[in-house]
C-alpha positions as CSV (number, residue, x, y, z in Angstrom):
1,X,-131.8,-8.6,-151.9
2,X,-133.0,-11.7,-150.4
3,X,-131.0,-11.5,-147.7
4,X,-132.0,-7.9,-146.4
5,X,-135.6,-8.8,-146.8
6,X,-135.0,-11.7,-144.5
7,X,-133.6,-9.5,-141.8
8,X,-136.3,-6.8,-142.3
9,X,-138.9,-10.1,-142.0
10,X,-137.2,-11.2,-139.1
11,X,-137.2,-7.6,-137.3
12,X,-133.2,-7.6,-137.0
13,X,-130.6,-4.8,-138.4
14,X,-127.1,-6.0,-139.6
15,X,-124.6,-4.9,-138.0
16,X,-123.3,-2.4,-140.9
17,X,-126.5,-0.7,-141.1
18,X,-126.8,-0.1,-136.8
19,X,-123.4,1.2,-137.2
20,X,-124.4,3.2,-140.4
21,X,-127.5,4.5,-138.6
22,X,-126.0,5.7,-135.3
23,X,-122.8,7.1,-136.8
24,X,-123.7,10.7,-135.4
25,X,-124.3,9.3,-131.7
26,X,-121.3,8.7,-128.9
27,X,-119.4,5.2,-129.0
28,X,-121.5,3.1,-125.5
29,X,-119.0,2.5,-123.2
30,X,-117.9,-1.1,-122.2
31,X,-118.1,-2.8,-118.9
32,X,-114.6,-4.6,-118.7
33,X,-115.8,-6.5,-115.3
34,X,-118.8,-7.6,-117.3
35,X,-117.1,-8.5,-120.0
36,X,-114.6,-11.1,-118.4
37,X,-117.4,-12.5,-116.5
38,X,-119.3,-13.0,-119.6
39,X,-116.2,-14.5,-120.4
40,X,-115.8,-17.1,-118.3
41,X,-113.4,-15.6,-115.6
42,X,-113.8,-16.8,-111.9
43,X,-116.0,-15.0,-109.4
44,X,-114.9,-12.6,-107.2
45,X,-116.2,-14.8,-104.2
46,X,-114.2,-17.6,-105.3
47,X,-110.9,-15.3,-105.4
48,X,-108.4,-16.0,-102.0
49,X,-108.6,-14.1,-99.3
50,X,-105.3,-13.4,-96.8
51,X,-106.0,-14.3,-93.3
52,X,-105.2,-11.4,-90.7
53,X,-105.5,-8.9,-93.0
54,X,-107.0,-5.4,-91.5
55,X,-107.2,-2.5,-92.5
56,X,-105.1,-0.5,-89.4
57,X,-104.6,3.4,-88.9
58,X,-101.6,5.1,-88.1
59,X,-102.1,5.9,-84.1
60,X,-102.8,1.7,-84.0
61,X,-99.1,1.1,-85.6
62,X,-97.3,4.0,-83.5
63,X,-99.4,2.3,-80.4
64,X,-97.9,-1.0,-81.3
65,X,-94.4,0.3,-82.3
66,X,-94.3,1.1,-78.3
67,X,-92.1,-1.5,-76.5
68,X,-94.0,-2.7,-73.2
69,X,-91.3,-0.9,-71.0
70,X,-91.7,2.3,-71.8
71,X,-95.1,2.3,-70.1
72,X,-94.0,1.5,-66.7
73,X,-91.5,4.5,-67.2
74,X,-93.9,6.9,-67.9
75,X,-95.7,5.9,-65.2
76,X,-93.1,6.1,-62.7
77,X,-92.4,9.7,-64.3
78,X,-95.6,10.5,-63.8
79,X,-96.0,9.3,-60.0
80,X,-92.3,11.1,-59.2
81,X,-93.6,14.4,-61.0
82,X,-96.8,14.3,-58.4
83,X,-95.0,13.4,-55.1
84,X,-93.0,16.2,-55.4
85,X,-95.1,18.8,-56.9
86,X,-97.2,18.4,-53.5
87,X,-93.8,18.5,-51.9
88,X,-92.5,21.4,-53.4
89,X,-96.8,23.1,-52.7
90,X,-97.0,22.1,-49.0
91,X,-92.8,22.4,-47.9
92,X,-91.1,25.3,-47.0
93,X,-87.6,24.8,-48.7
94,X,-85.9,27.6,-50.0
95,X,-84.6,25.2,-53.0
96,X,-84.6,27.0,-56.3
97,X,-85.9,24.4,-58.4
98,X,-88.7,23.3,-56.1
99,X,-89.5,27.1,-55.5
100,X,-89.6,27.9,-59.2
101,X,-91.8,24.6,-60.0
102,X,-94.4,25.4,-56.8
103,X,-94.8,29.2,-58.1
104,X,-95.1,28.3,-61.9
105,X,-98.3,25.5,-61.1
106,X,-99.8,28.0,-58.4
107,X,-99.9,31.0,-62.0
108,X,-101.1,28.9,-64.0
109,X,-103.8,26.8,-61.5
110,X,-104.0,28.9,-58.4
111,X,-105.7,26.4,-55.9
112,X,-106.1,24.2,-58.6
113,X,-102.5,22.9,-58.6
114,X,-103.3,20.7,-55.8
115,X,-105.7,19.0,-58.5
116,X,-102.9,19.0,-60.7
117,X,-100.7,17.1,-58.2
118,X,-103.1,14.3,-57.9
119,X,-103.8,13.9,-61.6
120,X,-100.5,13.0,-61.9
121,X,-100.2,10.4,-59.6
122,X,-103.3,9.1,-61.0
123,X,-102.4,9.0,-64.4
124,X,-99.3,6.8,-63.0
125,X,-101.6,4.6,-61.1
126,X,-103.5,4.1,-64.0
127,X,-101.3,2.9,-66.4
128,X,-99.6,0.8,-63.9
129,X,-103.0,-1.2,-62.9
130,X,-103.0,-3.3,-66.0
131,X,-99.6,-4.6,-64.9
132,X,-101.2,-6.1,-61.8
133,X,-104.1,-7.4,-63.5
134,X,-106.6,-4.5,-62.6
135,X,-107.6,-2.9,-66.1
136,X,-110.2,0.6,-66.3
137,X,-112.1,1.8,-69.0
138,X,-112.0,5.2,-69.5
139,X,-113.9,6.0,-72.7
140,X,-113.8,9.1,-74.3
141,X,-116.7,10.6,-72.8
142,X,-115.3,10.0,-69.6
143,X,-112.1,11.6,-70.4
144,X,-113.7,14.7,-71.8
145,X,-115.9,15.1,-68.5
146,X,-113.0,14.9,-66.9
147,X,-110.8,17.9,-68.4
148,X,-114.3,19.8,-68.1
149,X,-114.5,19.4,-64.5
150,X,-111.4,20.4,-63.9
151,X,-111.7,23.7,-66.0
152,X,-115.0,24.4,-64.2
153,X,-113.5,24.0,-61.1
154,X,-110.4,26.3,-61.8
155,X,-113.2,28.9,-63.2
156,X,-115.1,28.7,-59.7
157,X,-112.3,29.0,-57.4
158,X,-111.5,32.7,-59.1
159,X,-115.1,33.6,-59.0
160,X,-115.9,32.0,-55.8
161,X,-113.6,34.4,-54.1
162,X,-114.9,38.1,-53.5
163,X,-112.0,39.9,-55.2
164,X,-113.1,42.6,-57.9
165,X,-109.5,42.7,-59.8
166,X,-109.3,39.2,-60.9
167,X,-106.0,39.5,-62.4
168,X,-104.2,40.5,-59.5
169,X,-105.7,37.3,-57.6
170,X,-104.7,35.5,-60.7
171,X,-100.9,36.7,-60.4
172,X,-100.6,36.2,-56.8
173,X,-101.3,32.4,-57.5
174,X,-105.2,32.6,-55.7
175,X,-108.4,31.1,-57.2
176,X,-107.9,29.4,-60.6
177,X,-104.7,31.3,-61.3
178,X,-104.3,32.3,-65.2
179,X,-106.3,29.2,-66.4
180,X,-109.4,30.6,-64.2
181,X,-108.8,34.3,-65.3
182,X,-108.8,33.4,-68.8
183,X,-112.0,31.2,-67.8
184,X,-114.1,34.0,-66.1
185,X,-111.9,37.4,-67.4
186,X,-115.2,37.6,-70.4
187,X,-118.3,36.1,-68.5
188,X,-117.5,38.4,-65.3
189,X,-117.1,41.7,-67.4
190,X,-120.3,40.9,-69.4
191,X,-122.9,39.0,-67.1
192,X,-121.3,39.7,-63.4
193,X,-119.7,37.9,-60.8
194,X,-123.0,35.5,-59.8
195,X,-124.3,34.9,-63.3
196,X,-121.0,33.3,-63.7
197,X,-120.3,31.1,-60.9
198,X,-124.5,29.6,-62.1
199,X,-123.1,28.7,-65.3
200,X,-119.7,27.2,-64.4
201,X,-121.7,25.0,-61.9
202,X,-123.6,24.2,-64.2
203,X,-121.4,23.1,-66.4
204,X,-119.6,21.4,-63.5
205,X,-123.1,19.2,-63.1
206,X,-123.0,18.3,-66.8
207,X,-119.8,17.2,-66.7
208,X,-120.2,15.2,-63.5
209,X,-123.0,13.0,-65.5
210,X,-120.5,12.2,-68.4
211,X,-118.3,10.8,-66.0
212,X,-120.2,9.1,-64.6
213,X,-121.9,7.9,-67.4
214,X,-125.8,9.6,-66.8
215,X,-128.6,9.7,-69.4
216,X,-130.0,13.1,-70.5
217,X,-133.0,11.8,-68.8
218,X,-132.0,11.2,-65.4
219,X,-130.1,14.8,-65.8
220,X,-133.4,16.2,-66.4
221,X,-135.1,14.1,-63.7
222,X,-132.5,15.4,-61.1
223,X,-132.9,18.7,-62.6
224,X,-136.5,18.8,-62.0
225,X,-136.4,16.8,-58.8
226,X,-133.9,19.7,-57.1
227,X,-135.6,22.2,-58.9
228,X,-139.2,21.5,-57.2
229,X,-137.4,20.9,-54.2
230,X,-136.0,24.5,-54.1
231,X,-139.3,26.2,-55.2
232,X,-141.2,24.5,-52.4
233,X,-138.0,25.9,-50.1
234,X,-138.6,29.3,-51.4
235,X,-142.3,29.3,-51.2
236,X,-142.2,28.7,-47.4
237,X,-139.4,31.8,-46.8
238,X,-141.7,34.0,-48.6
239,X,-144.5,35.9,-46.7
240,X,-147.7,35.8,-47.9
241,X,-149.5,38.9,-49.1
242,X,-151.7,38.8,-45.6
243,X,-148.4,39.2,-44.0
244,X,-146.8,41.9,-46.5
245,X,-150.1,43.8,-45.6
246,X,-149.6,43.6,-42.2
247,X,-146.3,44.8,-42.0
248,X,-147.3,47.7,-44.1
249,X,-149.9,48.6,-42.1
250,X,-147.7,48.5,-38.8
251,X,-145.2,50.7,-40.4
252,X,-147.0,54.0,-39.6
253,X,-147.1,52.9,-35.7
254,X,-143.4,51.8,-35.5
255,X,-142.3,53.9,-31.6
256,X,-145.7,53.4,-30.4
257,X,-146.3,51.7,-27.1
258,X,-148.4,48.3,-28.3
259,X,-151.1,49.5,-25.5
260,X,-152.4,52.8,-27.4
261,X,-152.2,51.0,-30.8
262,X,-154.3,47.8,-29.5
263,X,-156.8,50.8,-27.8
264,X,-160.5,51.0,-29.1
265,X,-160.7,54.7,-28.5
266,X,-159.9,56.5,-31.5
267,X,-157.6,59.4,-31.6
268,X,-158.4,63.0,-32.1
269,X,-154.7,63.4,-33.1
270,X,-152.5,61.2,-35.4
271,X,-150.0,60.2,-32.4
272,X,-146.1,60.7,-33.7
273,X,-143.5,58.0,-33.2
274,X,-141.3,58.9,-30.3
275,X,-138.0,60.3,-31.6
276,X,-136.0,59.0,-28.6
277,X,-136.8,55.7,-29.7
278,X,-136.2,55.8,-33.3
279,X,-132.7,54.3,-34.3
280,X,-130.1,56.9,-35.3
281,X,-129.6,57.7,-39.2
282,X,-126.8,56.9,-41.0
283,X,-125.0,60.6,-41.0
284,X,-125.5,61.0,-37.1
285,X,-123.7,57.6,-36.9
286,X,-120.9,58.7,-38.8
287,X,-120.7,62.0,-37.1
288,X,-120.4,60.5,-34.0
289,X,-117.8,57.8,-35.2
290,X,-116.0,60.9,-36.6
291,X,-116.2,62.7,-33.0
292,X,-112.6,62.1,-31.3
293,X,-112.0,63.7,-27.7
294,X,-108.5,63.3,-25.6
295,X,-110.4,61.7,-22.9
296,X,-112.2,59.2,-25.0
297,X,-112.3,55.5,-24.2
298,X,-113.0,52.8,-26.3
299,X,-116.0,51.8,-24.9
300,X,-117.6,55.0,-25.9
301,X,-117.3,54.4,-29.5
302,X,-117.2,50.6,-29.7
303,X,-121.0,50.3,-30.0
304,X,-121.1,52.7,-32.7
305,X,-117.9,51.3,-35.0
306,X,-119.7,47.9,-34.9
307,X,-123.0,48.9,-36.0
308,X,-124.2,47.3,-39.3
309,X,-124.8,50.6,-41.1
310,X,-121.4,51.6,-40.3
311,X,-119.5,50.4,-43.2
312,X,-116.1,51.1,-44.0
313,X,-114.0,53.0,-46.6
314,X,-113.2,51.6,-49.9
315,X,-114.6,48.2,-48.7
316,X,-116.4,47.3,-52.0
317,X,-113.4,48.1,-53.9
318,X,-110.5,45.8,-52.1
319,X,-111.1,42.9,-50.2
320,X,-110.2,43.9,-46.8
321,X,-106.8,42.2,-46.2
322,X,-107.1,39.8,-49.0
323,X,-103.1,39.7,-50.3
324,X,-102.0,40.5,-46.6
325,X,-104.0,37.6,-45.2
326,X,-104.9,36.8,-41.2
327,X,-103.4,33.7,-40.3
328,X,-99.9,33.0,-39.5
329,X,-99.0,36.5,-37.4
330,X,-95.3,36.9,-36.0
331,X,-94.0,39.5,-34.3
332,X,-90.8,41.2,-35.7
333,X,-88.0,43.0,-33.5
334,X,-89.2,46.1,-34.7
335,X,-92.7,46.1,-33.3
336,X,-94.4,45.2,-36.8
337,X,-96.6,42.3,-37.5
338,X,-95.7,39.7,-40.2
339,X,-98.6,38.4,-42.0
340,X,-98.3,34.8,-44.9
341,X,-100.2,35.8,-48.4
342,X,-101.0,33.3,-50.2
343,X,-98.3,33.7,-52.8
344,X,-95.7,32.5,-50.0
345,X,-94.2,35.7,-49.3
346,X,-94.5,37.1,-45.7
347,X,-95.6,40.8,-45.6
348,X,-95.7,43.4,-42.9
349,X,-99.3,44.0,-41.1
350,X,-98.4,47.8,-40.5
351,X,-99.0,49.0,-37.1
352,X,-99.8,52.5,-35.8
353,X,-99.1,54.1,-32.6
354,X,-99.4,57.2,-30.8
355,X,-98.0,60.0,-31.6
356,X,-96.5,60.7,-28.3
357,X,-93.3,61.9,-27.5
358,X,-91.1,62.6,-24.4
359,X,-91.2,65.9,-23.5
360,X,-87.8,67.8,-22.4
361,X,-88.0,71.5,-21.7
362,X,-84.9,73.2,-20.5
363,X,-84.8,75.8,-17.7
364,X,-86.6,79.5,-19.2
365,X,-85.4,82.5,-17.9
366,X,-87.9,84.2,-16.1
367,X,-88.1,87.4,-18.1
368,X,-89.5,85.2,-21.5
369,X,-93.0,84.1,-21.3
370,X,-94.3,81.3,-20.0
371,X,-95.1,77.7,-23.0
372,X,-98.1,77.7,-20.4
373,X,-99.5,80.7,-22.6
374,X,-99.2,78.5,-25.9
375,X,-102.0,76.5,-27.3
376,X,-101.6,72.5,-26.7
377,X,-103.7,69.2,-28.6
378,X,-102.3,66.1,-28.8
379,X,-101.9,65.0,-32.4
380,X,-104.2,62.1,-33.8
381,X,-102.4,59.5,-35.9
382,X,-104.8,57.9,-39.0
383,X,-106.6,55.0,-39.1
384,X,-104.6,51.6,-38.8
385,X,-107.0,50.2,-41.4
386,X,-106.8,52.9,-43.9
387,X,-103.1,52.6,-43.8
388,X,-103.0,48.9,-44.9
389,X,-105.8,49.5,-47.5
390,X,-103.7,52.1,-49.1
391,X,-100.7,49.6,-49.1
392,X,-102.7,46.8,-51.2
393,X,-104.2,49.6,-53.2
394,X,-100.5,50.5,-54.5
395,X,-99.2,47.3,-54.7
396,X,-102.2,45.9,-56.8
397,X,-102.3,49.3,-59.1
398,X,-98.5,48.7,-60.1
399,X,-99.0,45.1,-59.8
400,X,-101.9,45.4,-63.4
401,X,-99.2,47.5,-65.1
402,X,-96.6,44.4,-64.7
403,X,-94.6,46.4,-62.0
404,X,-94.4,44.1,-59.0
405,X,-93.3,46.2,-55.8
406,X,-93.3,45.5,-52.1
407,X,-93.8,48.3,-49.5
408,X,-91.3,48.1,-47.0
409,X,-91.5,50.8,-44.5
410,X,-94.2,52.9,-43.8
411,X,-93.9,56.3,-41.7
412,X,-97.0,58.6,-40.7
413,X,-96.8,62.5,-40.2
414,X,-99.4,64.5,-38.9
415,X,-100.4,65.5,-42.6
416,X,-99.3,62.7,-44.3
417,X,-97.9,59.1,-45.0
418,X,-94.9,57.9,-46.9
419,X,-94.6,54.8,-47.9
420,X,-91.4,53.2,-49.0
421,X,-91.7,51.6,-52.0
422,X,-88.8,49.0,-52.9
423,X,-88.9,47.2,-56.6
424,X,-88.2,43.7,-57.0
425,X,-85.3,42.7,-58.8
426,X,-85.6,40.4,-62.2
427,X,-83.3,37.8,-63.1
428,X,-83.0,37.6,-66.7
429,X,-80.4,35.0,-68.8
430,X,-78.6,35.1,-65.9
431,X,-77.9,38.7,-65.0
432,X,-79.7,41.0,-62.2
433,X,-82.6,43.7,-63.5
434,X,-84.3,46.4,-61.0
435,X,-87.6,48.1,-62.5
436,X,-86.3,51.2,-62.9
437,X,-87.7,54.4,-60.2
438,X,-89.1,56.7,-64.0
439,X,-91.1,53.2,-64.9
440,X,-93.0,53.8,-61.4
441,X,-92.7,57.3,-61.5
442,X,-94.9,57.6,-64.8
443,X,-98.0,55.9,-62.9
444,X,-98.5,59.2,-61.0
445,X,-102.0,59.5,-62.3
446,X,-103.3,56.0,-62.3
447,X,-101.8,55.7,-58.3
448,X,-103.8,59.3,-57.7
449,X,-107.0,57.9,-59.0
450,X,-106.4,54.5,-57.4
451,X,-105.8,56.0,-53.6
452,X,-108.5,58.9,-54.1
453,X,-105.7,61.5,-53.5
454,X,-106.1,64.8,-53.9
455,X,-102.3,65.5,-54.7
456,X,-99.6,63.0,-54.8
457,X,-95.7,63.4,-54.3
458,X,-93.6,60.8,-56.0
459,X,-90.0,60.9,-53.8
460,X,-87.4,59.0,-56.4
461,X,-85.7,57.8,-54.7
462,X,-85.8,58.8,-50.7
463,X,-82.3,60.4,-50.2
464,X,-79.9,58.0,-47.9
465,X,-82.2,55.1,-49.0
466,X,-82.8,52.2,-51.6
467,X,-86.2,52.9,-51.4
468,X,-88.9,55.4,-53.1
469,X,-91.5,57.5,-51.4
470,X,-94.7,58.1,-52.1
471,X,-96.1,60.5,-50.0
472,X,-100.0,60.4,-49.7
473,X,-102.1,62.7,-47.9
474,X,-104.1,61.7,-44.6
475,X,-107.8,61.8,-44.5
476,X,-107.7,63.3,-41.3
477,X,-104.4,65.7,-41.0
478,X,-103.4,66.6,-37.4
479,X,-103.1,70.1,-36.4
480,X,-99.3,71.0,-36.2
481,X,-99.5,73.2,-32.7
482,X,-96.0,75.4,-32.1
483,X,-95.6,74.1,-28.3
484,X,-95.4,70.5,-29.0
485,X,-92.5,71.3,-31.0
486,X,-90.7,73.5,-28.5
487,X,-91.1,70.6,-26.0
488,X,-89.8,67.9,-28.3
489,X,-86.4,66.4,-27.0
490,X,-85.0,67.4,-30.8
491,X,-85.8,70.6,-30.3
492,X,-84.4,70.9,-26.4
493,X,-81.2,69.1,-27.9
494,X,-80.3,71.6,-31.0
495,X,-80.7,75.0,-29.0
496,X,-78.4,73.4,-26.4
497,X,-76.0,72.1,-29.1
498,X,-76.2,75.7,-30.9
499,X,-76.6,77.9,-28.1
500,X,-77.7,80.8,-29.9
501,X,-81.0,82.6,-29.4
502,X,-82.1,82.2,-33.0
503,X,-83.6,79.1,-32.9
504,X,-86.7,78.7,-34.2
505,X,-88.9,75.6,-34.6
506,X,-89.9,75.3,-37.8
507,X,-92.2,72.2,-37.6
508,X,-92.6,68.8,-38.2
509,X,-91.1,66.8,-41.4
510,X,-93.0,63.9,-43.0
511,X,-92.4,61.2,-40.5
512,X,-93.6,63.7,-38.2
513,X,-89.7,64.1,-36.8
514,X,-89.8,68.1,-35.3
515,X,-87.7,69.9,-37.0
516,X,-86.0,73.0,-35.5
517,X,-83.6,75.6,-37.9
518,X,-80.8,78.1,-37.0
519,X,-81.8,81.6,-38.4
520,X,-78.6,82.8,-38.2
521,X,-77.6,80.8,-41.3
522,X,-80.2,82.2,-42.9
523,X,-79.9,86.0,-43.2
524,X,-82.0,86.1,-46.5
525,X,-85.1,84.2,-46.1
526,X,-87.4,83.2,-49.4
527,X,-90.5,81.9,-48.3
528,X,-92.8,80.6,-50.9
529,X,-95.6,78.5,-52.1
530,X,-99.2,77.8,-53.2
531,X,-102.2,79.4,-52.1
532,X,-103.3,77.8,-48.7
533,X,-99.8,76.3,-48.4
534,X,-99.1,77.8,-44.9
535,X,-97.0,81.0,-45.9
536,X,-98.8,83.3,-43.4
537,X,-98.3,80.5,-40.5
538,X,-94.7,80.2,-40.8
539,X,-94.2,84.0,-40.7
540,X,-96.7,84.0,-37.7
541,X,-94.6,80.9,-36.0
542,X,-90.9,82.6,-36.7
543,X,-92.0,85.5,-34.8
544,X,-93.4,84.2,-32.3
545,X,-90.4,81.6,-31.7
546,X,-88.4,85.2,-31.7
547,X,-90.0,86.9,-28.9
548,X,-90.6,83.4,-27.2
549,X,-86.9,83.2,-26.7
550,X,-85.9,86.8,-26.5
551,X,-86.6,90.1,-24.3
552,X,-86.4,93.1,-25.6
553,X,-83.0,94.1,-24.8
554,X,-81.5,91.5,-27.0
555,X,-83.7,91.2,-30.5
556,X,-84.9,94.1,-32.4
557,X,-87.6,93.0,-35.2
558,X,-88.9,95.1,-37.9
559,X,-91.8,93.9,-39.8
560,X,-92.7,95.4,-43.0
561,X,-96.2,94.8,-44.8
562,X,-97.3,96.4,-48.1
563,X,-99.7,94.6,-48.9
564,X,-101.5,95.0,-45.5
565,X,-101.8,91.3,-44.9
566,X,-100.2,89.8,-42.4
């Protein structure tokens, strides 16, 4: 009793009644550190520490694992693999491996693989200078704005270059190849072709600056600095409004002689520009670019072809010569022009002439009538231009539907052009693939569309030939006249070989060949076709090749029309 009113006096609890009274609460929890320091247990500061002791990550041991040797072979890798990567880019060996290694860096970089070339050989320099004493920092930074440089680059060579079908630049190893398509394939369908190349120079700026090594201020300084510098520029190209209003208020008096406009007298009547002196308007300059005489010179028309207005067919749609190139001509045996693209391979600069032929007529008897008495006009081949348009314009359709082609042979008619249309062949594990003719043949549409025809005929294949046709119709067909076939040398040749009176000319094939028939062989005689196909001409031509070459006394002709049309 004493004793609990000498710990109540002194303010203390025994230790049964605290653990009486907090029997419902949780147990405290015990600091074991604290308690072995309370117990007399030595500092932690006072505990040995281990002397090179780091703590290392796993990059740092793999990096030391690497004997000292195998640097100098990478680099030496790396300076072989540049040498002849420009080697195999600039040379003109016909080695396989050099070939294959020069076409796979010109996909996949375009111009770019030049760049590629010299990285290499500077990545070998680099790690080699620390063996001579000569040691580089390249920080991160650096190394990033390197690799975006080069992207931005690759993205501005595809851009750069005015061709609307990127891809087919791409697979011909131009621009930036497949790393700038896939750079520019999103930004040019969505912003345009100029919005883009901004950006990617932009970018190329920025990335300038982190190698080497600029503050975001001086970027903006230089920013501003170039930017004032090109608003002051454009401010002094720019007419004031004083001189806007004065070339609006001369615009009524353009073709008025400068001494009644400066006159103080005033008109009774509103004077009208001289029509003489106004230039000519578009249409009359393409109808008299379209006006083709048989005297005509050149000089007549030159003026006229090389006036600015004057702008020529399909021009905004394929880059005029782009894949067929203009440097490196050679002349073939066969008259053609060989052209370099850009992918390597030489291609033929197609070459029209005209469509003259010698003429051989044999001796007529004097009782037929005269070939004087027959209309004449020479025939007018299409335009050397739109002929080697509508070559890139097949090769690049086929080419975005993964069917690589090259047109071989080209032959103009008077009504239209085939063009011979030979598949490459594909090397696969070792064994010899041709694209097969239906593969081509079910792009009838898309080609149509492509060459603005209004009909196309698909020849699979040409017969005697390794070759398809694809027979396209001229934009300005030539007028087929009956007396330029009878004084053809074919023509003279096959009634001499025959010998029979019966011989009729029948016209001209595709290549424009005449093509004269026997009409003895054919006593039964189907002709048919579309509507405006020519049905009534040929009936009109046979009988007038029959009297042409017969009297009287040795053909009888009976002509029966029901319908009352002919």
């Amino acid at each position: 009793m004493a004793q609990q009113q000498a710990t109540k006096g002194s303010g203390q609890t025994p230790p049964s009644t605290a653990k009486s009274s907090n029997a419902n609460d949780k147990p405290e929890k015990v600091d074991v550190m604290q308690a072995t320091l309370k117990e007399g247990a030595p500092q932690i500061e006072d505990m040995p520490v281990l002397e090179g002791a780091k703590p290392t990550t796993f990059w740092e041991d793999v990096r030391d694992s690497i004997p000292d040797w195998l640097d100098e072979i990478i680099a030496i890798a790396l300076l072989i693999g540049g040498i002849l990567s420009f080697l195999a880019l600039f040379s003109s060996t016909q080695a396989v491996v050099a070939l294959a290694w020069a076409d796979i860096l010109r996909q996949l970089f375009g111009y770019g693989s030049l760049i590629v070339a010299a990285g290499l050989l500077g990545m070998g320099v680099y790690i080699l200078l620390p063996k001579v004493g000569i040691r580089l920092s390249l920080q991160s930074t650096r190394i990033l704005g390197i690799e975006l440089a080069f992207l931005c680059i690759l993205a501005i060579l595809h851009v750069i270059i005015d061709e609307p079908e990127l891809r087919t630049l791409a697979r011909n190893g131009g621009g930036g190849g497949l790393m700038g398509w896939g750079l520019t394939a999103v930004p040019h369908w969505l912003l345009g072709r100029i919005p883009t190349l901004v950006i990617f120079s932009v970018l190329l700026l920025f990335s300038i600056g982190m190698i080497i090594g600029a503050k975001r201020e001086q970027l903006v300084g230089w920013l501003k600095k170039y930017g004032e510098q090109l608003k002051n520029f454009a401010e002094r190209i720019t007419p004031s409004d004083n001189d806007l209003a004065e070339i609006f208020s001369r615009a009524d008096t353009y073709g008025i002689p400068e001494e009644i406009i400066t006159s103080r007298e005033v008109p009774l009547l509103r004077i009208r520009p001289n029509p003489d002196s106004l230039p000519p308007s578009l249409r009359e300059l393409r109808r008299r670019a379209g006006k083709r005489t048989k005297n005509r010179r050149k000089e007549d028309y030159e003026d006229i072809e090389n006036h600015p207005l004057f702008t020529k067919t399909r021009e905004e749609m394929v880059t005029e010569f782009n894949l067929i190139g203009e440097v490196g001509k050679k002349k073939m045996d066969d008259g053609h022009l060989v052209v370099t693209r850009p992918d390597g391979r030489e291609k033929r600069y197609f070459q029209v002439k005209e469509m003259e032929e010698a003429k051989k007529v044999g001796k007529r008897n004097k009782k037929l009538p005269s070939l004087e008495i027959l209309a004449d006009a020479p025939m007018t081949p299409p335009d050397e231009n739109e002929i080697n348009r509508n070559v890139v314009l097949i090769e690049n359709t086929l080419l975005e539907f993964d069917v690589d082609i090259d047109v071989v042979d080209v032959q103009v008619g008077p009504t239209v052009t085939r063009y011979a249309v030979q598949p490459y062949q594909l090397k696969r594990d070792g064994s010899t693939e041709r694209t097969r003719l239906s593969k081509i043949a079910s792009y009838h549409n898309d080609l149509s569309l492509a060459l603005s025809a209004k009909r196309l005929r698909l020849e699979t294949p040409v017969p005697g030939t390794t070759y398809m046709g694809i027979e396209v119709p001229n934009s300005s067909p030539s007028m087929v006249h009956l007396r330029s076939v009878y004084e053809s040398k074919e023509y003279y040749e096959y009634s001499q070989r025959k010998g029979t009176p019966l011989t009729i000319p029948l016209g001209r094939d595709v290549a424009g060949r005449p093509v004269p028939v026997d009409l003895a062989k054919m006593p039964h005689l189907l002709i048919a076709g579309t509507t405006g196909s020519g049905k009534s001409v040929c009936i009109a031509a046979l009988a007038t090749a029959l009297i042409m070459d017969n009297t009287p006394d040795t053909v009888k002709m009976v002509m029966l029309d029901p319908k009352m049309v002919e």
